[in-house]
mmCIF file of C-alpha atoms in Angstrom:
data_model
loop_
_atom_site.group_PDB
_atom_site.id
_atom_site.type_symbol
_atom_site.label_atom_id
_atom_site.label_comp_id
_atom_site.label_asym_id
_atom_site.label_seq_id
_atom_site.Cartn_x
_atom_site.Cartn_y
_atom_site.Cartn_z
ATOM 1 C CA MET O 1 -20.423 3.554 -1.039
ATOM 2 C CA SER O 2 -16.786 2.742 -0.312
ATOM 3 C CA PHE O 3 -16.838 -0.985 -1.225
ATOM 4 C CA ILE O 4 -15.327 -1.080 -4.724
ATOM 5 C CA ILE O 5 -16.232 -3.474 -7.538
ATOM 6 C CA TYR O 6 -13.278 -4.050 -9.853
ATOM 7 C CA PRO O 7 -14.229 -5.421 -13.297
ATOM 8 C CA ALA O 8 -11.401 -7.719 -14.361
ATOM 9 C CA ILE O 9 -9.656 -7.780 -17.714
ATOM 10 C CA ASP O 10 -7.286 -10.730 -18.076
ATOM 11 C CA ILE O 11 -5.006 -10.313 -21.081
ATOM 12 C CA ARG O 12 -3.430 -13.191 -22.973
ATOM 13 C CA GLY O 13 -2.055 -12.939 -26.484
ATOM 14 C CA GLY O 14 -3.351 -9.381 -26.634
ATOM 15 C CA LYS O 15 -6.959 -10.483 -26.078
ATOM 16 C CA CYS O 16 -9.404 -10.357 -23.178
ATOM 17 C CA VAL O 17 -9.782 -13.895 -21.814
ATOM 18 C CA ARG O 18 -10.813 -15.844 -18.716
ATOM 19 C CA LEU O 19 -9.183 -18.991 -17.361
ATOM 20 C CA PHE O 20 -10.820 -21.737 -15.306
ATOM 21 C CA GLN O 21 -9.019 -22.137 -11.932
ATOM 22 C CA GLY O 22 -5.957 -20.471 -13.429
ATOM 23 C CA ASP O 23 -5.531 -23.260 -15.991
ATOM 24 C CA TYR O 24 -3.940 -21.864 -19.156
ATOM 25 C CA ALA O 25 -5.348 -24.823 -21.094
ATOM 26 C CA GLN O 26 -8.913 -23.833 -20.146
ATOM 27 C CA GLU O 27 -9.272 -20.428 -21.725
ATOM 28 C CA THR O 28 -12.274 -18.554 -23.058
ATOM 29 C CA VAL O 29 -11.760 -15.473 -25.243
ATOM 30 C CA TYR O 30 -14.318 -12.749 -24.525
ATOM 31 C CA ALA O 31 -13.009 -9.833 -26.601
ATOM 32 C CA ASP O 32 -10.268 -9.065 -29.106
ATOM 33 C CA SER O 33 -9.588 -5.610 -27.645
ATOM 34 C CA PRO O 34 -8.853 -5.185 -23.921
ATOM 35 C CA LEU O 35 -8.961 -1.407 -24.432
ATOM 36 C CA GLU O 36 -12.495 -1.495 -25.791
ATOM 37 C CA MET O 37 -13.517 -3.760 -22.912
ATOM 38 C CA ALA O 38 -12.019 -1.300 -20.429
ATOM 39 C CA LYS O 39 -13.939 1.551 -22.044
ATOM 40 C CA ARG O 40 -17.133 -0.498 -21.778
ATOM 41 C CA TRP O 41 -16.655 -1.041 -18.045
ATOM 42 C CA VAL O 42 -16.071 2.674 -17.505
ATOM 43 C CA GLU O 43 -19.205 3.516 -19.485
ATOM 44 C CA GLN O 44 -21.131 1.153 -17.199
ATOM 45 C CA GLY O 45 -19.933 2.951 -14.083
ATOM 46 C CA ALA O 46 -16.694 1.292 -13.009
ATOM 47 C CA SER O 47 -14.654 3.406 -10.597
ATOM 48 C CA TRP O 48 -11.585 1.153 -11.020
ATOM 49 C CA VAL O 49 -10.479 -1.451 -13.571
ATOM 50 C CA HIS O 50 -8.385 -4.512 -12.698
ATOM 51 C CA LEU O 51 -5.885 -5.683 -15.351
ATOM 52 C CA VAL O 52 -3.889 -8.912 -15.382
ATOM 53 C CA ASP O 53 -1.115 -9.782 -17.814
ATOM 54 C CA LEU O 54 -1.561 -13.558 -17.914
ATOM 55 C CA ASP O 55 1.349 -14.062 -20.312
ATOM 56 C CA GLY O 56 3.478 -11.943 -18.024
ATOM 57 C CA ALA O 57 2.528 -13.974 -14.958
ATOM 58 C CA LYS O 58 3.582 -17.155 -16.705
ATOM 59 C CA GLU O 59 6.745 -15.778 -18.307
ATOM 60 C CA GLY O 60 7.926 -13.791 -15.295
ATOM 61 C CA LYS O 61 8.037 -10.450 -17.089
ATOM 62 C CA PRO O 62 5.401 -8.118 -18.576
ATOM 63 C CA ALA O 63 4.261 -9.367 -21.987
ATOM 64 C CA ASN O 64 1.256 -7.135 -22.691
ATOM 65 C CA ALA O 65 2.660 -3.951 -21.166
ATOM 66 C CA GLU O 66 1.951 -1.692 -24.132
ATOM 67 C CA ILE O 67 -1.742 -2.650 -24.158
ATOM 68 C CA ILE O 68 -1.933 -2.054 -20.409
ATOM 69 C CA LYS O 69 -0.204 1.322 -20.647
ATOM 70 C CA GLU O 70 -2.569 2.374 -23.425
ATOM 71 C CA ILE O 71 -5.548 1.490 -21.245
ATOM 72 C CA ALA O 72 -4.101 3.426 -18.296
ATOM 73 C CA ARG O 73 -3.507 6.480 -20.488
ATOM 74 C CA THR O 74 -6.893 6.309 -22.211
ATOM 75 C CA ILE O 75 -9.609 5.581 -19.688
ATOM 76 C CA SER O 76 -10.822 8.056 -17.080
ATOM 77 C CA VAL O 77 -10.676 5.840 -13.982
ATOM 78 C CA PRO O 78 -7.674 4.359 -12.146
ATOM 79 C CA VAL O 79 -6.342 0.924 -13.040
ATOM 80 C CA GLN O 80 -4.506 -1.669 -11.005
ATOM 81 C CA VAL O 81 -2.183 -4.063 -12.818
ATOM 82 C CA GLY O 82 -0.639 -7.430 -12.040
ATOM 83 C CA GLY O 83 1.187 -10.188 -13.875
ATOM 84 C CA GLY O 84 4.934 -10.773 -14.103
ATOM 85 C CA ILE O 85 5.978 -7.574 -12.327
ATOM 86 C CA ARG O 86 9.255 -8.390 -10.607
ATOM 87 C CA THR O 87 11.591 -5.401 -11.002
ATOM 88 C CA GLU O 88 11.600 -1.814 -9.807
ATOM 89 C CA GLN O 89 11.981 -0.582 -13.383
ATOM 90 C CA GLN O 90 8.820 -2.417 -14.462
ATOM 91 C CA ILE O 91 6.922 -0.765 -11.617
ATOM 92 C CA ALA O 92 8.310 2.654 -12.529
ATOM 93 C CA ASP O 93 7.356 2.158 -16.192
ATOM 94 C CA TYR O 94 3.759 1.341 -15.269
ATOM 95 C CA MET O 95 3.522 4.240 -12.835
ATOM 96 C CA GLU O 96 4.861 6.665 -15.444
ATOM 97 C CA ALA O 97 2.165 5.452 -17.860
ATOM 98 C CA GLY O 98 -0.535 6.334 -15.331
ATOM 99 C CA VAL O 99 -1.161 3.009 -13.592
ATOM 100 C CA ALA O 100 -2.549 3.832 -10.141
ATOM 101 C CA ARG O 101 -1.666 0.589 -8.355
ATOM 102 C CA VAL O 102 0.777 -2.187 -9.205
ATOM 103 C CA ILE O 103 0.178 -5.715 -7.926
ATOM 104 C CA VAL O 104 3.198 -7.742 -6.885
ATOM 105 C CA GLY O 105 2.683 -11.455 -6.348
ATOM 106 C CA THR O 106 5.530 -13.884 -6.970
ATOM 107 C CA ALA O 107 8.226 -11.364 -6.019
ATOM 108 C CA ALA O 108 6.522 -10.741 -2.686
ATOM 109 C CA ILE O 109 7.297 -14.278 -1.569
ATOM 110 C CA GLU O 110 10.477 -14.987 -3.547
ATOM 111 C CA ASP O 111 12.253 -11.672 -2.910
ATOM 112 C CA GLU O 112 11.185 -9.996 0.311
ATOM 113 C CA PRO O 113 14.019 -7.396 0.306
ATOM 114 C CA PHE O 114 12.738 -6.213 -3.093
ATOM 115 C CA THR O 115 9.198 -6.077 -1.737
ATOM 116 C CA GLU O 116 10.315 -4.063 1.289
ATOM 117 C CA ARG O 117 12.086 -1.566 -1.001
ATOM 118 C CA ILE O 118 9.100 -1.006 -3.254
ATOM 119 C CA LEU O 119 6.693 -0.713 -0.339
ATOM 120 C CA GLN O 120 8.940 1.944 1.166
ATOM 121 C CA ALA O 121 9.181 3.730 -2.196
ATOM 122 C CA TYR O 122 5.557 3.528 -3.379
ATOM 123 C CA GLY O 123 3.459 2.861 -0.270
ATOM 124 C CA ASP O 124 -0.206 2.227 -0.996
ATOM 125 C CA LYS O 125 0.422 2.287 -4.761
ATOM 126 C CA ILE O 126 1.611 -1.305 -4.309
ATOM 127 C CA ALA O 127 -0.847 -4.153 -3.677
ATOM 128 C CA ILE O 128 0.352 -7.588 -2.646
ATOM 129 C CA GLY O 129 -1.314 -10.359 -4.603
ATOM 130 C CA LEU O 130 -1.834 -13.468 -2.485
ATOM 131 C CA ASP O 131 -2.935 -16.287 -4.777
ATOM 132 C CA CYS O 132 -3.723 -19.290 -2.620
ATOM 133 C CA ARG O 133 -4.565 -22.974 -2.663
ATOM 134 C CA ASN O 134 -5.904 -24.208 0.673
ATOM 135 C CA GLY O 135 -4.520 -21.113 2.364
ATOM 136 C CA MET O 136 -1.004 -21.588 0.947
ATOM 137 C CA VAL O 137 0.521 -19.061 -1.426
ATOM 138 C CA ALA O 138 1.071 -19.991 -5.089
ATOM 139 C CA THR O 139 3.549 -18.253 -7.394
ATOM 140 C CA ARG O 140 4.592 -17.958 -11.047
ATOM 141 C CA GLY O 141 1.178 -17.693 -12.604
ATOM 142 C CA TRP O 142 -0.257 -20.135 -10.048
ATOM 143 C CA LEU O 143 1.969 -22.889 -11.392
ATOM 144 C CA ASN O 144 3.858 -23.427 -8.103
ATOM 145 C CA THR O 145 2.310 -23.809 -4.639
ATOM 146 C CA THR O 146 4.535 -23.000 -1.660
ATOM 147 C CA ASP O 147 4.384 -24.069 1.992
ATOM 148 C CA VAL O 148 3.924 -20.445 3.115
ATOM 149 C CA SER O 149 0.541 -19.465 4.555
ATOM 150 C CA ALA O 150 -1.130 -16.311 3.292
ATOM 151 C CA ILE O 151 -1.601 -14.903 6.795
ATOM 152 C CA ASP O 152 2.017 -15.492 7.863
ATOM 153 C CA LEU O 153 3.356 -13.858 4.710
ATOM 154 C CA ALA O 154 0.907 -10.967 4.925
ATOM 155 C CA LYS O 155 1.863 -10.196 8.515
ATOM 156 C CA ARG O 156 5.539 -10.000 7.546
ATOM 157 C CA LEU O 157 4.752 -7.713 4.637
ATOM 158 C CA VAL O 158 2.657 -5.427 6.835
ATOM 159 C CA SER O 159 5.816 -4.849 8.875
ATOM 160 C CA TYR O 160 7.440 -3.639 5.641
ATOM 161 C CA GLY O 161 4.610 -1.222 4.906
ATOM 162 C CA ALA O 162 2.007 -3.229 2.955
ATOM 163 C CA GLU O 163 -1.420 -1.558 3.035
ATOM 164 C CA THR O 164 -3.424 -3.519 0.450
ATOM 165 C CA PHE O 165 -3.742 -7.235 -0.289
ATOM 166 C CA ILE O 166 -5.602 -8.999 -3.074
ATOM 167 C CA TYR O 167 -6.665 -12.474 -1.991
ATOM 168 C CA THR O 168 -7.438 -14.989 -4.722
ATOM 169 C CA ASP O 169 -8.669 -18.487 -3.953
ATOM 170 C CA ILE O 170 -7.384 -20.337 -7.023
ATOM 171 C CA ALA O 171 -9.800 -23.238 -6.569
ATOM 172 C CA ARG O 172 -12.703 -20.822 -6.960
ATOM 173 C CA ASP O 173 -11.349 -18.513 -9.646
ATOM 174 C CA GLY O 174 -13.401 -18.656 -12.818
ATOM 175 C CA THR O 175 -15.757 -21.243 -11.325
ATOM 176 C CA LEU O 176 -18.697 -19.063 -10.182
ATOM 177 C CA THR O 177 -18.844 -21.081 -6.951
ATOM 178 C CA GLY O 178 -18.720 -18.163 -4.516
ATOM 179 C CA PRO O 179 -15.779 -16.424 -2.848
ATOM 180 C CA ASN O 180 -13.939 -17.837 0.137
ATOM 181 C CA VAL O 181 -15.398 -15.241 2.509
ATOM 182 C CA GLU O 182 -14.006 -16.823 5.665
ATOM 183 C CA GLU O 183 -10.390 -16.690 4.506
ATOM 184 C CA ILE O 184 -10.767 -13.249 2.921
ATOM 185 C CA ALA O 185 -12.249 -11.692 6.053
ATOM 186 C CA GLY O 186 -9.813 -13.631 8.226
ATOM 187 C CA LEU O 187 -6.863 -12.149 6.366
ATOM 188 C CA ALA O 188 -8.274 -8.639 6.773
ATOM 189 C CA VAL O 189 -8.774 -9.108 10.508
ATOM 190 C CA ALA O 190 -5.355 -10.740 11.003
ATOM 191 C CA THR O 191 -3.461 -7.965 9.200
ATOM 192 C CA GLY O 192 -5.615 -4.939 10.001
ATOM 193 C CA LYS O 193 -5.198 -3.875 6.373
ATOM 194 C CA SER O 194 -7.321 -3.564 3.241
ATOM 195 C CA VAL O 195 -8.134 -6.826 1.466
ATOM 196 C CA ILE O 196 -9.676 -7.033 -2.009
ATOM 197 C CA ALA O 197 -11.483 -10.294 -2.707
ATOM 198 C CA SER O 198 -10.845 -12.175 -5.938
ATOM 199 C CA GLY O 199 -12.165 -15.446 -7.299
ATOM 200 C CA GLY O 200 -15.546 -17.122 -7.352
ATOM 201 C CA VAL O 201 -18.022 -14.219 -7.275
ATOM 202 C CA SER O 202 -21.100 -15.655 -8.974
ATOM 203 C CA ASN O 203 -24.052 -13.451 -8.037
ATOM 204 C CA LEU O 204 -25.065 -10.228 -6.345
ATOM 205 C CA GLU O 205 -25.495 -11.975 -2.991
ATOM 206 C CA ASP O 206 -21.791 -12.869 -3.026
ATOM 207 C CA LEU O 207 -20.937 -9.186 -3.349
ATOM 208 C CA LEU O 208 -23.366 -8.203 -0.612
ATOM 209 C CA THR O 209 -21.913 -10.857 1.707
ATOM 210 C CA LEU O 210 -18.382 -9.599 1.088
ATOM 211 C CA SER O 211 -19.461 -6.002 1.654
ATOM 212 C CA THR O 212 -20.784 -6.887 5.121
ATOM 213 C CA HIS O 213 -17.133 -7.470 6.051
ATOM 214 C CA GLU O 214 -16.102 -3.977 5.013
ATOM 215 C CA LYS O 215 -15.818 -3.107 8.709
ATOM 216 C CA ASP O 216 -13.214 -5.891 8.994
ATOM 217 C CA GLY O 217 -11.170 -4.443 6.139
ATOM 218 C CA VAL O 218 -12.638 -6.156 3.062
ATOM 219 C CA SER O 219 -12.597 -3.122 0.785
ATOM 220 C CA GLY O 220 -13.733 -4.488 -2.568
ATOM 221 C CA ALA O 221 -14.110 -7.404 -4.946
ATOM 222 C CA ILE O 222 -12.674 -8.244 -8.345
ATOM 223 C CA VAL O 223 -15.337 -9.641 -10.652
ATOM 224 C CA GLY O 224 -14.627 -11.383 -13.917
ATOM 225 C CA LYS O 225 -16.534 -14.372 -15.229
ATOM 226 C CA ALA O 226 -19.855 -13.380 -13.634
ATOM 227 C CA LEU O 227 -19.821 -10.165 -15.660
ATOM 228 C CA TYR O 228 -18.638 -11.812 -18.865
ATOM 229 C CA THR O 229 -21.305 -14.519 -18.702
ATOM 230 C CA ASP O 230 -24.052 -12.009 -17.836
ATOM 231 C CA ALA O 231 -24.786 -13.499 -14.412
ATOM 232 C CA PHE O 232 -25.390 -9.841 -13.577
ATOM 233 C CA THR O 233 -24.390 -6.499 -15.059
ATOM 234 C CA LEU O 234 -21.996 -4.025 -13.520
ATOM 235 C CA ASP O 235 -24.830 -1.513 -13.325
ATOM 236 C CA GLU O 236 -26.972 -3.994 -11.375
ATOM 237 C CA ALA O 237 -24.110 -4.695 -8.998
ATOM 238 C CA LEU O 238 -23.391 -1.020 -8.367
ATOM 239 C CA ASN O 239 -27.078 -0.293 -7.749
ATOM 240 C CA ARG O 240 -27.404 -3.170 -5.279
ATOM 241 C CA MET O 241 -24.327 -2.005 -3.388
ATOM 242 C CA ARG O 242 -25.734 1.524 -3.139
ATOM 243 C CA GLU O 243 -29.075 0.179 -1.904
ATOM 244 C CA SER O 244 -27.357 -1.882 0.778
ATOM 245 C CA VAL O 245 -25.564 1.106 2.341
#
């Protein structure tokens, strides 16, 4: 099975939380210790863990970096990290701590020369986070929506060396309403690169539907609220994916 399920740990104020549609005023706290949550996902079979520094995304610089580095150093599977990462030194610090993949979002649209440099330096250890409303890219913790389309931006970044994109439909994030499969698969086809789906996964059928587009380049899905609200367990999801191969 090559389609990867990424359990999500969103960190705010040092705790594991989930937001509704990226709204910082609509927060639910699920655990006091992100590290213990990460260990739990590994025990349940996770092959990767997805970490987001929500404070960092809002503030424009890492705010929970020490917690994230501790997770990367402690658990036995690779982690990918996003949220407020906008300098080469921040990327280097995370890489030195053992982070396997760094997600760059706002900087990818606001500073393309920077993005080209880091893609040349780190290659597939960089993922481009495309957080979108109605197909248009949002930045700065989803607080600003631009007039740049995800596909147009992604195509430019592919020319710089981008290999992996994470597509989040903000309107569906934290809502359990199903992922935007059409746009996710469309981005994969348009770029010819790996796209990880994020936002809206509500049941096992959503994961199976996404996995049918693996041939198009949809390589995995980030799952948050569905796991935290026990819509299904990680073990159930992994078993269903193996059965579908």
